[in-house]
Amino acid sequence: MASNDKLPYKVADISLAAWGRKEIEMAENEMPGLMALREKYGADKPLAGSRIAGCLHMTIQTAVLIETLTALGAEVQWSSCNIYSTQDQAAAAIAETGVPVYAWKGETEEEYVWCIEQTLFFADGQPLNMILDDGGDLTNIVHEKYPQLLEGIRGLSEETTTGVHNLEKMLKAGKLKVPAFNVNDSVTKSKFDNLYGCRESLIDGIKRATDVMVSGKVGVVAGYGDVGKGCAAALKVNGARVIVVEIDPICALQAMMEGFEVATMDDAVEEGHIFVTATGCRDVITGEHFERMREDAIVCNIGHFDLEIDVAYVKKEAVSHVNIKPQVDRYLLKSGKHVIILADGRLVNLGCGTGHPSFVMSCSFSNQVLAQIELWSNPGKYEVGVFLIPKILDEEVARVHVEALGGKLAVLSDAQYDNRRTALPWATADGSAISPREANIPLINDYDLYYTGKIQVAGRSFEVIFDTGSSNMWLMSAACPDCRDPDVPSVYYPVGGGKPAPIHPSPGYADATLVIDYGSGSVVGAVVYDDVTLGVR
C-alpha cells in the first residue's frame, strides 16, 4: 500500500479528542501497571524498531495501552476488534497524537475488515512486524490474505479466550506461522479481567441499555468459566435468582457450590428474564429457545463473537422490529411475545456500556506489553507455537496492583520458606536462582520399574518419572551407562494431566544430570538411586 493512498486516520469525529484526552488522563491513575512499565522501560525503549498492528477494542483503557507502547519506542497502528466497541472520543484522542487509528462505533462488517487492513502497512510503506490481537481476526487476515508479510513478523500476542482457541486450532493444523503469546491465560488476566471485569461491566451494560431492575428477576447464564462466574456473581449480588447452563461437570459443581441452580437451556428458557451467553460456543440460544421465552426477555452475549445467539433467526422470523436506541432492539415473534436483544448479539458490556473498569484492564494490558517486549527483544528465541507469559512476570504485574491498592505482601522467613518448599527455589525469568539452597526429593519405587517423585517448579507441582536402569525407561541414570541415548525422547507429566514438555540430559549427561525446561528457566539436578537433588540452573 503506497503511503499516498493511506488515510492518516479514520474516526467518527476528531473534535472529540479533547474529551477523550481528559478521560485518558483520568484512566492513567487507575492503570498502575502500565504506568509502572513506562517508568521501568521508558528510557531503554525496548520496542524501538517495532511496528505493531493492534486490533483490540478502541476504548479509553486501550488508549493508555497504545501510549504505553509508543512510550517504549514502538510505532503503532490500531483498529477495533468489534464493530460496536469503539469509544469515539478515545479513538479521536489517539488519532490527534499522530497514531493512525481506524475505528468508530457502528462499523459495517465491510468497514471492519477495511479498518484492520489499514493497519498492515505503515506510512512509509513498511509492513507490520508485530501483532497485538483480540479475538484472532487480525491474525487470520494476515495469515490468509497477506501471507507474504509473515516472514517479517517476530510474533503476536493474543488477548482473549476465543483468540487463543483460534491459535491452538491454527497450530494443530500447521497454519500458524509465527510465535504467539497467550496473554489470556495469564493469571492476572483470566482471573481478573475475565472474572472481576465482567462482574462489574455486565450489569453496567444491561442497565444502560434497558434500565431494568435486576433484583427479583431470574438470570440465566450460559457458561461458568471465568467470564460466566463473573456474570453469575453480578446478577446474584444485584438480587437475581441465577440459573447456570454448563456442559462441564466441574464447572457445574462449582456453580452449585456457589448456590446457583444448574439446568439445561431447554429447561431454563421459560423461566429467565435476563439471558447472558458466555461460552465461546455457537448456537447456545436458538430460534426454538426464542419462541419459548417470556414477554420482553432480555437476551445478550458477553462472549467475543456473535455466534452464541441465533440473532439471524429472530431477524428473519420476527413479525415486527423496533430499534429502541442504538444496540437495543425489540422484536415481536410468532409466539406473540417480544424479546429484547442487546448489541445485536455481540459484546453487551462494550456495545451497550464502556467495558471493564480501567484498573482491571491495567492487569491485562500490562501482560500485553510484557509479551510484546519479550517477543520483540528475543528474535529467534521462540519457535512457532503458543506460549504463556512466565509466572514471575505474572506475579510482577500482580505485585504492582497490590501495592497500588495499599496492600503489603508478607515475607517468609528462611525457616518458613524451607518448610513451604517441596523442591528448589522457583525459577526466575532468566533462569537464575532466588537462593542457592537445594532439596532432596524422595522417590517412590514402582515395582522396580521406575521411580516417581513430586517436585514443584515456579509454583506448579509435577510428578516426574525417573529411570532406575530398566531398559524400557527413557531417562538416563548413573545406574545404567548403556541407557544413555541422547536421542531417546523424554517428557515430564504435570500432576493432574496437561501438555508434555521437554525433559532431557544436560550437556554433561555422563554425570547423570537431569534438566527440566520450564518457561524461561530450567530446573537441573542429579539422578541418584534413592532421591534426587534439584536446583535452578
Coordinates of C-alpha atoms in Angstrom, one line a residue:
M1 CA 0.0 0.0 0.0
A2 CA 1.6 3.3 -1.1
S3 CA 1.8 6.0 1.5
N4 CA -0.1 8.5 -0.6
D5 CA -3.1 6.1 -0.7
K6 CA -3.3 5.8 3.0
L7 CA -5.5 8.0 5.3
P8 CA -3.7 9.2 8.3
Y9 CA -6.6 8.0 10.4
K10 CA -10.4 7.4 10.2
V11 CA -12.5 8.1 13.2
A12 CA -16.1 9.2 13.8
D13 CA -15.3 12.8 14.9
I14 CA -11.8 14.2 15.5
S15 CA -13.3 17.1 17.5
L16 CA -14.0 14.6 20.3
A17 CA -10.2 14.4 21.0
A18 CA -10.3 16.9 23.9
W19 CA -13.0 15.0 25.7
G20 CA -11.1 11.7 25.1
R21 CA -7.8 13.2 26.4
K22 CA -9.5 14.2 29.7
E23 CA -10.8 10.6 30.2
I24 CA -7.4 9.1 29.3
E25 CA -5.6 11.3 31.9
M26 CA -8.2 10.1 34.5
A27 CA -7.7 6.5 33.5
E28 CA -3.9 6.6 33.8
N29 CA -4.3 6.9 37.6
E30 CA -6.3 3.7 37.6
M31 CA -3.8 1.8 35.5
P32 CA -0.7 1.5 37.7
G33 CA 0.7 -1.5 35.8
L34 CA 1.0 0.4 32.6
M35 CA 2.4 3.5 34.3
A36 CA 5.0 1.3 36.1
L37 CA 6.1 -0.2 32.8
R38 CA 6.5 3.3 31.3
E39 CA 8.7 4.2 34.3
K40 CA 10.7 1.0 34.2
Y41 CA 11.3 0.7 30.4
G42 CA 10.7 4.2 29.1
A43 CA 14.4 5.2 28.9
D44 CA 15.6 1.9 27.3
K45 CA 12.9 1.9 24.5
P46 CA 12.8 -1.9 24.3
L47 CA 10.2 -1.7 21.5
A48 CA 12.2 0.6 19.3
G49 CA 12.0 -0.5 15.7
S50 CA 8.8 -2.5 16.2
R51 CA 5.8 -1.7 14.0
I52 CA 2.8 -3.0 16.0
A53 CA -0.5 -3.5 14.3
G54 CA -3.2 -3.7 17.1
C55 CA -6.7 -5.0 16.8
L56 CA -8.4 -4.5 20.2
H57 CA -11.4 -2.6 21.5
M58 CA -10.6 1.1 20.9
T59 CA -11.5 2.3 24.4
I60 CA -10.1 4.8 26.9
Q61 CA -8.2 2.0 28.5
T62 CA -6.8 0.8 25.2
A63 CA -5.6 4.4 24.6
V64 CA -3.5 4.1 27.7
L65 CA -2.1 0.8 26.4
I66 CA -1.3 2.4 23.0
E67 CA 0.5 5.3 24.6
T68 CA 2.5 2.9 26.7
L69 CA 3.6 1.0 23.6
T70 CA 4.7 4.2 21.9
A71 CA 6.5 5.4 25.1
L72 CA 8.5 2.2 24.9
G73 CA 9.6 3.0 21.4
A74 CA 7.0 1.3 19.2
E75 CA 5.3 2.5 16.1
V76 CA 1.6 1.6 16.4
Q77 CA -1.4 1.5 14.2
W78 CA -4.8 0.5 15.5
S79 CA -8.2 -0.9 14.7
S80 CA -11.0 -2.2 16.9
C81 CA -11.9 -5.9 17.2
N82 CA -15.6 -5.3 17.4
I83 CA -17.9 -3.1 15.3
Y84 CA -19.7 -1.7 18.3
S85 CA -17.0 -1.4 21.0
T86 CA -15.1 1.8 20.0
Q87 CA -15.4 4.8 22.2
D88 CA -15.2 7.5 19.6
Q89 CA -13.6 10.1 22.0
A90 CA -10.8 7.6 22.7
A91 CA -10.2 7.0 19.0
A92 CA -10.1 10.7 18.3
A93 CA -7.7 11.5 21.2
I94 CA -5.2 8.9 19.9
A95 CA -5.6 9.9 16.3
E96 CA -4.8 13.5 17.3
T97 CA -1.4 12.4 18.7
G98 CA -0.4 11.1 15.3
V99 CA -1.0 7.4 15.9
P100 CA -3.0 6.1 12.9
V101 CA -6.4 4.8 14.2
Y102 CA -9.1 3.3 12.1
A103 CA -12.1 2.7 14.3
W104 CA -15.5 4.1 15.1
K105 CA -18.6 2.8 16.8
G106 CA -21.1 1.2 14.5
E107 CA -18.9 0.0 11.6
T108 CA -20.3 -2.3 9.0
E109 CA -18.7 -5.7 8.5
E110 CA -17.0 -4.4 5.3
E111 CA -15.7 -1.3 7.1
Y112 CA -14.4 -3.5 9.9
V113 CA -12.2 -5.5 7.6
W114 CA -11.1 -2.4 5.8
C115 CA -10.0 -0.8 9.2
I116 CA -7.9 -3.9 10.0
E117 CA -6.2 -3.8 6.6
Q118 CA -5.3 -0.2 7.1
T119 CA -3.0 -1.2 10.0
L120 CA -0.9 -3.7 8.0
F121 CA 1.3 -1.1 6.2
F122 CA 2.7 2.0 7.9
A123 CA 3.0 5.5 6.4
D124 CA 6.4 4.8 4.9
G125 CA 5.2 1.7 3.2
Q126 CA 6.9 -0.6 5.7
P127 CA 4.7 -3.6 6.8
L128 CA 3.9 -4.6 10.3
N129 CA 6.4 -6.7 12.2
M130 CA 4.4 -7.4 15.4
I131 CA 0.7 -8.2 16.0
L132 CA -1.3 -7.4 19.1
D133 CA -4.7 -9.1 18.7
D134 CA -8.0 -9.7 20.5
G135 CA -10.1 -12.5 19.0
G136 CA -7.9 -13.5 16.1
D137 CA -9.3 -11.5 13.2
L138 CA -6.1 -9.6 12.5
T139 CA -4.1 -12.8 12.9
N140 CA -6.4 -14.6 10.4
I141 CA -6.4 -11.8 7.9
V142 CA -2.6 -11.7 7.8
H143 CA -2.2 -15.5 7.5
E144 CA -5.0 -15.9 4.9
K145 CA -4.8 -12.7 2.8
Y146 CA -1.3 -11.4 3.3
P147 CA 1.0 -14.5 3.9
Q148 CA 3.9 -12.6 2.3
L149 CA 4.1 -10.5 5.4
L150 CA 4.5 -13.4 7.8
E151 CA 8.2 -13.8 7.3
G152 CA 8.9 -10.3 8.7
I153 CA 6.7 -10.7 11.8
R154 CA 8.5 -11.6 15.0
G155 CA 5.4 -12.6 16.9
L156 CA 2.0 -11.9 18.2
S157 CA 0.2 -11.6 21.5
E158 CA -3.5 -12.6 21.9
E159 CA -5.8 -11.1 24.4
T160 CA -8.9 -13.3 24.7
T161 CA -10.1 -16.9 25.1
T162 CA -11.7 -17.0 21.6
G163 CA -8.4 -15.8 20.0
V164 CA -6.4 -18.4 21.9
H165 CA -8.7 -21.2 20.8
N166 CA -8.1 -19.9 17.2
L167 CA -4.3 -20.0 17.7
E168 CA -4.5 -23.5 19.0
K169 CA -6.5 -24.7 16.1
M170 CA -4.1 -23.0 13.7
L171 CA -1.1 -24.6 15.4
K172 CA -2.7 -28.0 15.3
A173 CA -3.5 -27.6 11.6
G174 CA 0.0 -26.4 10.8
K175 CA -1.3 -23.0 9.7
L176 CA 0.2 -20.8 12.5
K177 CA 3.5 -19.3 11.1
V178 CA 4.7 -17.0 13.9
P179 CA 5.3 -17.4 17.6
A180 CA 2.4 -16.4 19.7
F181 CA 2.0 -15.4 23.4
N182 CA -1.3 -16.4 25.1
V183 CA -2.0 -13.4 27.2
N184 CA -5.5 -14.6 28.1
D185 CA -4.3 -17.4 30.3
S186 CA -2.0 -15.3 32.4
V187 CA -3.5 -15.4 35.9
T188 CA -3.6 -11.7 36.1
K189 CA -5.7 -11.6 33.0
S190 CA -8.1 -14.6 33.1
K191 CA -8.8 -14.5 36.9
F192 CA -9.2 -10.7 37.0
D193 CA -10.3 -9.3 33.6
N194 CA -12.5 -12.2 32.8
L195 CA -14.0 -12.6 36.2
Y196 CA -13.9 -9.3 38.1
G197 CA -14.1 -7.2 34.9
C198 CA -17.3 -8.9 33.8
R199 CA -18.7 -8.8 37.3
E200 CA -18.8 -5.1 37.0
S201 CA -19.3 -4.4 33.3
L202 CA -22.1 -6.8 32.6
I203 CA -24.7 -5.1 34.8
D204 CA -23.5 -1.7 33.7
G205 CA -24.2 -2.6 30.0
I206 CA -27.6 -4.2 30.7
K207 CA -28.8 -1.3 32.8
R208 CA -27.6 1.4 30.4
A209 CA -29.5 -0.4 27.6
T210 CA -32.7 -1.3 29.4
D211 CA -33.0 0.4 32.8
V212 CA -34.2 -3.0 34.0
M213 CA -34.3 -3.7 37.7
V214 CA -32.3 -6.9 38.2
S215 CA -33.5 -7.6 41.7
G216 CA -36.2 -10.3 41.8
K217 CA -35.6 -11.4 38.2
V218 CA -34.3 -14.8 37.0
G219 CA -31.0 -14.6 35.3
V220 CA -29.8 -17.4 33.0
V221 CA -26.0 -17.6 32.5
A222 CA -24.7 -19.9 29.8
G223 CA -21.2 -20.9 30.6
Y224 CA -19.5 -20.9 34.0
G225 CA -15.9 -20.3 33.1
D226 CA -14.1 -17.2 34.4
V227 CA -16.4 -14.9 32.4
G228 CA -19.6 -16.8 33.4
K229 CA -18.5 -16.8 37.1
G230 CA -18.3 -13.0 37.0
C231 CA -21.6 -12.7 35.3
A232 CA -23.4 -15.0 37.6
A233 CA -21.9 -13.2 40.6
A234 CA -23.0 -9.9 39.2
L235 CA -26.6 -11.0 38.8
K236 CA -26.7 -12.6 42.2
V237 CA -25.3 -9.5 44.1
N238 CA -28.0 -7.4 42.3
G239 CA -30.7 -9.7 43.7
A240 CA -31.4 -12.0 40.8
R241 CA -32.0 -15.8 41.1
V242 CA -29.4 -17.3 38.8
I243 CA -29.6 -20.5 36.7
V244 CA -26.3 -21.7 35.2
V245 CA -26.2 -23.7 31.9
E246 CA -23.0 -25.7 31.7
I247 CA -21.5 -28.7 29.9
D248 CA -18.5 -29.2 32.2
P249 CA -19.3 -31.2 35.4
I250 CA -16.6 -29.5 37.4
C251 CA -17.8 -26.0 36.4
A252 CA -21.4 -27.1 37.1
L253 CA -20.5 -28.3 40.5
Q254 CA -18.7 -25.1 41.2
A255 CA -21.8 -23.2 40.3
M256 CA -23.9 -25.3 42.6
M257 CA -21.5 -24.8 45.5
E258 CA -22.0 -21.1 45.0
G259 CA -25.7 -21.5 45.4
F260 CA -26.7 -21.4 41.7
E261 CA -29.1 -23.7 40.1
V262 CA -27.8 -25.8 37.1
A263 CA -30.1 -26.7 34.3
T264 CA -30.2 -27.1 30.5
M265 CA -31.2 -24.1 28.3
D266 CA -34.2 -26.1 27.3
D267 CA -35.3 -26.3 30.9
A268 CA -34.4 -22.7 31.9
V269 CA -35.6 -20.8 28.8
E270 CA -39.2 -20.3 30.1
E271 CA -38.0 -19.1 33.5
G272 CA -35.5 -16.5 32.6
H273 CA -36.0 -12.7 32.5
I274 CA -32.3 -12.0 31.5
F275 CA -30.2 -14.3 29.4
V276 CA -26.4 -14.0 29.2
T277 CA -24.2 -16.2 27.0
A278 CA -20.5 -16.6 28.0
T279 CA -19.4 -19.8 26.3
G280 CA -17.5 -19.0 23.1
C281 CA -19.6 -21.7 21.5
R282 CA -22.2 -21.4 18.7
D283 CA -26.0 -21.8 18.8
V284 CA -26.3 -21.6 22.6
I285 CA -29.7 -19.8 22.2
T286 CA -31.5 -21.0 19.2
G287 CA -34.7 -19.9 17.4
E288 CA -36.7 -22.5 19.3
H289 CA -35.5 -21.1 22.5
F290 CA -36.6 -17.6 21.5
E291 CA -40.1 -18.7 20.7
R292 CA -40.5 -20.1 24.3
M293 CA -39.2 -17.1 26.2
R294 CA -41.4 -14.9 28.4
E295 CA -42.6 -11.5 27.3
D296 CA -39.7 -9.0 26.9
A297 CA -37.0 -11.4 27.9
I298 CA -33.6 -9.6 27.6
V299 CA -31.0 -11.6 25.6
C300 CA -27.4 -10.6 25.5
N301 CA -23.9 -12.1 24.9
I302 CA -20.6 -11.4 26.6
G303 CA -18.5 -13.8 24.5
H304 CA -16.2 -12.4 21.9
F305 CA -18.2 -13.2 18.7
D306 CA -21.9 -13.1 17.8
L307 CA -22.3 -16.8 17.1
E308 CA -23.7 -17.8 20.5
I309 CA -27.2 -16.3 19.9
D310 CA -29.1 -17.0 16.7
V311 CA -29.9 -13.4 16.0
A312 CA -30.3 -14.2 12.3
Y313 CA -33.4 -16.4 13.2
V314 CA -35.0 -13.5 15.1
K315 CA -34.4 -11.0 12.3
K316 CA -35.8 -13.4 9.7
E317 CA -38.8 -14.7 11.6
A318 CA -39.9 -11.7 13.6
V319 CA -43.3 -10.2 12.9
S320 CA -42.1 -6.7 13.6
H321 CA -39.0 -4.9 14.9
V322 CA -38.4 -1.7 16.7
N323 CA -35.0 -0.2 17.4
I324 CA -35.4 1.4 20.8
K325 CA -32.0 3.1 20.7
P326 CA -28.5 2.2 19.5
Q327 CA -27.8 -1.5 20.2
V328 CA -31.2 -2.1 21.8
D329 CA -33.8 -3.9 19.5
R330 CA -37.2 -5.2 20.4
Y331 CA -38.7 -8.0 18.2
L332 CA -42.2 -9.4 18.1
L333 CA -42.1 -13.1 17.5
K334 CA -44.7 -15.5 16.1
S335 CA -45.3 -16.7 19.6
G336 CA -46.9 -13.3 20.2
K337 CA -44.2 -12.3 22.7
H338 CA -41.5 -9.7 22.4
V339 CA -37.7 -10.3 23.0
I340 CA -35.1 -7.6 23.5
I341 CA -31.7 -8.2 22.0
L342 CA -28.8 -6.1 23.1
A343 CA -25.8 -5.2 21.0
D344 CA -27.0 -7.4 18.1
G345 CA -25.8 -10.4 19.9
R346 CA -22.2 -9.0 20.3
L347 CA -20.4 -8.0 23.4
V348 CA -23.0 -6.3 25.6
N349 CA -20.6 -4.7 28.1
L350 CA -18.8 -2.8 25.3
G351 CA -21.7 -2.4 22.9
C352 CA -24.1 -1.0 25.5
G353 CA -21.6 0.2 28.1
T354 CA -18.0 1.2 28.3
G355 CA -16.5 -2.2 29.1
H356 CA -14.3 -3.2 32.0
P357 CA -13.0 -0.6 34.5
S358 CA -9.5 0.8 34.0
F359 CA -7.9 -0.9 37.0
V360 CA -8.6 -4.5 35.9
M361 CA -7.6 -3.7 32.3
S362 CA -4.3 -2.4 33.6
C363 CA -3.6 -6.0 34.7
S364 CA -4.5 -7.4 31.2
F365 CA -2.7 -4.8 29.3
S366 CA 0.5 -5.0 31.4
N367 CA 0.7 -8.6 30.2
Q368 CA 0.3 -7.5 26.6
V369 CA 3.2 -5.0 26.9
L370 CA 5.4 -7.6 28.6
A371 CA 4.6 -10.1 25.8
Q372 CA 5.4 -7.6 23.1
I373 CA 8.7 -6.8 24.8
E374 CA 9.7 -10.4 25.2
L375 CA 8.9 -11.3 21.5
W376 CA 10.5 -8.2 20.0
S377 CA 13.6 -8.3 22.2
N378 CA 14.3 -12.0 21.6
P379 CA 14.2 -12.7 17.8
G380 CA 14.7 -16.4 17.2
K381 CA 14.2 -17.5 20.8
Y382 CA 10.7 -18.8 20.2
E383 CA 9.7 -21.3 17.6
V384 CA 6.2 -21.3 16.1
G385 CA 3.9 -22.2 18.9
V386 CA 1.7 -20.7 21.6
F387 CA 3.4 -19.7 24.8
L388 CA 2.5 -18.5 28.2
I389 CA 4.0 -15.5 30.0
P390 CA 6.4 -16.7 32.7
K391 CA 4.9 -16.9 36.2
I392 CA 7.5 -14.5 37.6
L393 CA 6.2 -11.7 35.2
D394 CA 2.6 -12.6 36.1
E395 CA 3.5 -12.1 39.8
E396 CA 5.2 -8.8 39.0
V397 CA 2.0 -7.5 37.4
A398 CA 0.0 -8.6 40.5
R399 CA 2.5 -7.1 42.9
V400 CA 2.3 -3.6 41.3
H401 CA -1.5 -3.6 41.6
V402 CA -1.5 -4.9 45.2
E403 CA 0.7 -2.0 46.1
A404 CA -1.5 0.4 44.2
L405 CA -4.4 -0.7 46.3
G406 CA -2.4 -0.2 49.5
G407 CA -1.7 -3.8 50.2
K408 CA 1.5 -5.1 51.7
L409 CA 2.9 -8.6 51.0
A410 CA 4.2 -10.7 53.8
V411 CA 7.7 -12.1 53.5
L412 CA 8.6 -15.6 54.5
S413 CA 11.5 -16.2 56.9
D414 CA 14.1 -18.8 55.9
A415 CA 12.5 -21.4 58.2
Q416 CA 9.1 -20.8 56.7
Y417 CA 10.5 -20.9 53.2
D418 CA 12.2 -24.2 53.8
N419 CA 9.1 -25.6 55.3
R420 CA 6.9 -24.5 52.4
R421 CA 9.2 -25.6 49.6
T422 CA 8.7 -29.0 48.1
A423 CA 11.6 -28.5 45.7
L424 CA 14.3 -26.0 44.9
P425 CA 13.6 -22.2 44.7
W426 CA 11.2 -21.1 41.9
A427 CA 12.7 -20.4 38.6
T428 CA 13.1 -16.8 37.6
A429 CA 12.6 -15.3 34.1
D430 CA 16.4 -15.5 33.3
G431 CA 16.8 -19.0 34.9
S432 CA 18.8 -17.7 37.9
A433 CA 18.1 -19.0 41.4
I434 CA 16.4 -16.9 44.0
S435 CA 18.5 -18.7 46.6
P436 CA 21.3 -21.3 46.4
R437 CA 19.5 -23.9 48.5
E438 CA 18.9 -27.5 47.4
A439 CA 16.4 -30.1 48.4
N440 CA 16.3 -33.8 48.2
I441 CA 13.2 -35.2 46.6
P442 CA 12.0 -38.6 47.9
L443 CA 11.3 -41.1 45.2
I444 CA 8.7 -43.9 45.2
N445 CA 9.7 -47.3 43.8
D446 CA 7.1 -48.6 41.4
Y447 CA 7.6 -52.4 41.2
D448 CA 11.3 -51.9 40.4
L449 CA 10.3 -50.5 37.0
Y450 CA 10.9 -46.8 37.8
Y451 CA 10.9 -44.2 40.5
T452 CA 8.5 -41.3 40.6
G453 CA 8.9 -38.1 42.6
K454 CA 6.8 -34.9 43.1
I455 CA 8.6 -31.6 42.6
Q456 CA 7.4 -28.0 42.5
V457 CA 8.7 -25.6 39.8
A458 CA 7.5 -22.0 39.5
G459 CA 4.6 -22.7 41.8
R460 CA 3.3 -25.7 39.9
S461 CA 3.5 -29.3 41.0
F462 CA 4.8 -32.1 38.7
E463 CA 5.2 -35.8 39.1
V464 CA 8.4 -36.8 37.3
I465 CA 9.3 -40.3 36.3
F466 CA 13.0 -41.1 36.9
D467 CA 14.7 -44.2 35.4
T468 CA 16.5 -46.8 37.6
G469 CA 18.2 -48.6 34.9
S470 CA 15.3 -50.6 33.3
S471 CA 15.8 -50.9 29.5
N472 CA 12.3 -49.6 28.7
M473 CA 12.8 -46.4 30.6
W474 CA 13.7 -43.1 28.9
L475 CA 15.6 -41.1 31.5
M476 CA 19.4 -41.5 31.8
S477 CA 20.7 -42.8 35.1
A478 CA 24.1 -43.4 36.6
A479 CA 23.0 -46.9 37.2
C480 CA 22.5 -47.6 33.5
P481 CA 25.5 -46.5 31.4
D482 CA 24.1 -48.3 28.4
C483 CA 20.9 -46.4 28.6
R484 CA 22.5 -43.0 27.8
D485 CA 21.0 -42.4 24.4
P486 CA 20.6 -38.7 23.8
D487 CA 18.1 -39.4 21.0
V488 CA 15.5 -41.0 23.4
P489 CA 12.6 -38.6 23.8
S490 CA 11.8 -37.7 27.3
V491 CA 8.8 -35.9 28.9
Y492 CA 7.5 -34.9 32.3
Y493 CA 3.8 -35.1 33.2
P494 CA 2.1 -32.4 35.2
V495 CA 0.1 -33.7 38.1
G496 CA -3.5 -33.9 37.1
G497 CA -2.7 -34.0 33.4
G498 CA -1.6 -31.4 30.9
K499 CA 0.6 -30.9 27.9
P500 CA 4.0 -32.7 28.0
A501 CA 7.2 -30.5 27.9
P502 CA 10.8 -31.3 27.2
I503 CA 12.9 -33.1 29.7
H504 CA 16.5 -34.0 28.6
P505 CA 20.0 -34.6 29.8
S506 CA 22.2 -31.6 30.4
P507 CA 25.3 -31.2 28.2
G508 CA 27.3 -33.2 30.7
Y509 CA 24.8 -36.1 30.6
A510 CA 27.6 -38.6 31.6
D511 CA 27.2 -37.1 35.0
A512 CA 23.6 -38.3 35.1
T513 CA 22.2 -34.8 35.4
L514 CA 18.5 -34.1 34.7
V515 CA 17.3 -30.8 33.2
I516 CA 13.6 -29.8 33.1
D517 CA 12.8 -26.8 30.9
Y518 CA 10.1 -24.6 32.4
G519 CA 9.1 -21.3 30.9
S520 CA 12.2 -19.2 30.5
G521 CA 14.2 -21.1 33.2
S522 CA 15.3 -24.7 33.9
V523 CA 15.5 -26.9 36.8
V524 CA 18.6 -29.1 37.0
G525 CA 19.6 -32.0 39.3
A526 CA 21.5 -35.2 39.5
V527 CA 19.7 -38.6 39.2
V528 CA 20.8 -40.9 42.0
Y529 CA 19.5 -44.2 43.4
D530 CA 17.1 -43.1 46.1
D531 CA 16.5 -39.5 45.8
V532 CA 17.1 -36.5 43.5
T533 CA 18.8 -33.3 44.3
L534 CA 17.3 -30.4 42.3
G535 CA 18.4 -26.8 41.8
V536 CA 17.7 -23.9 39.4
R537 CA 20.2 -23.5 36.6

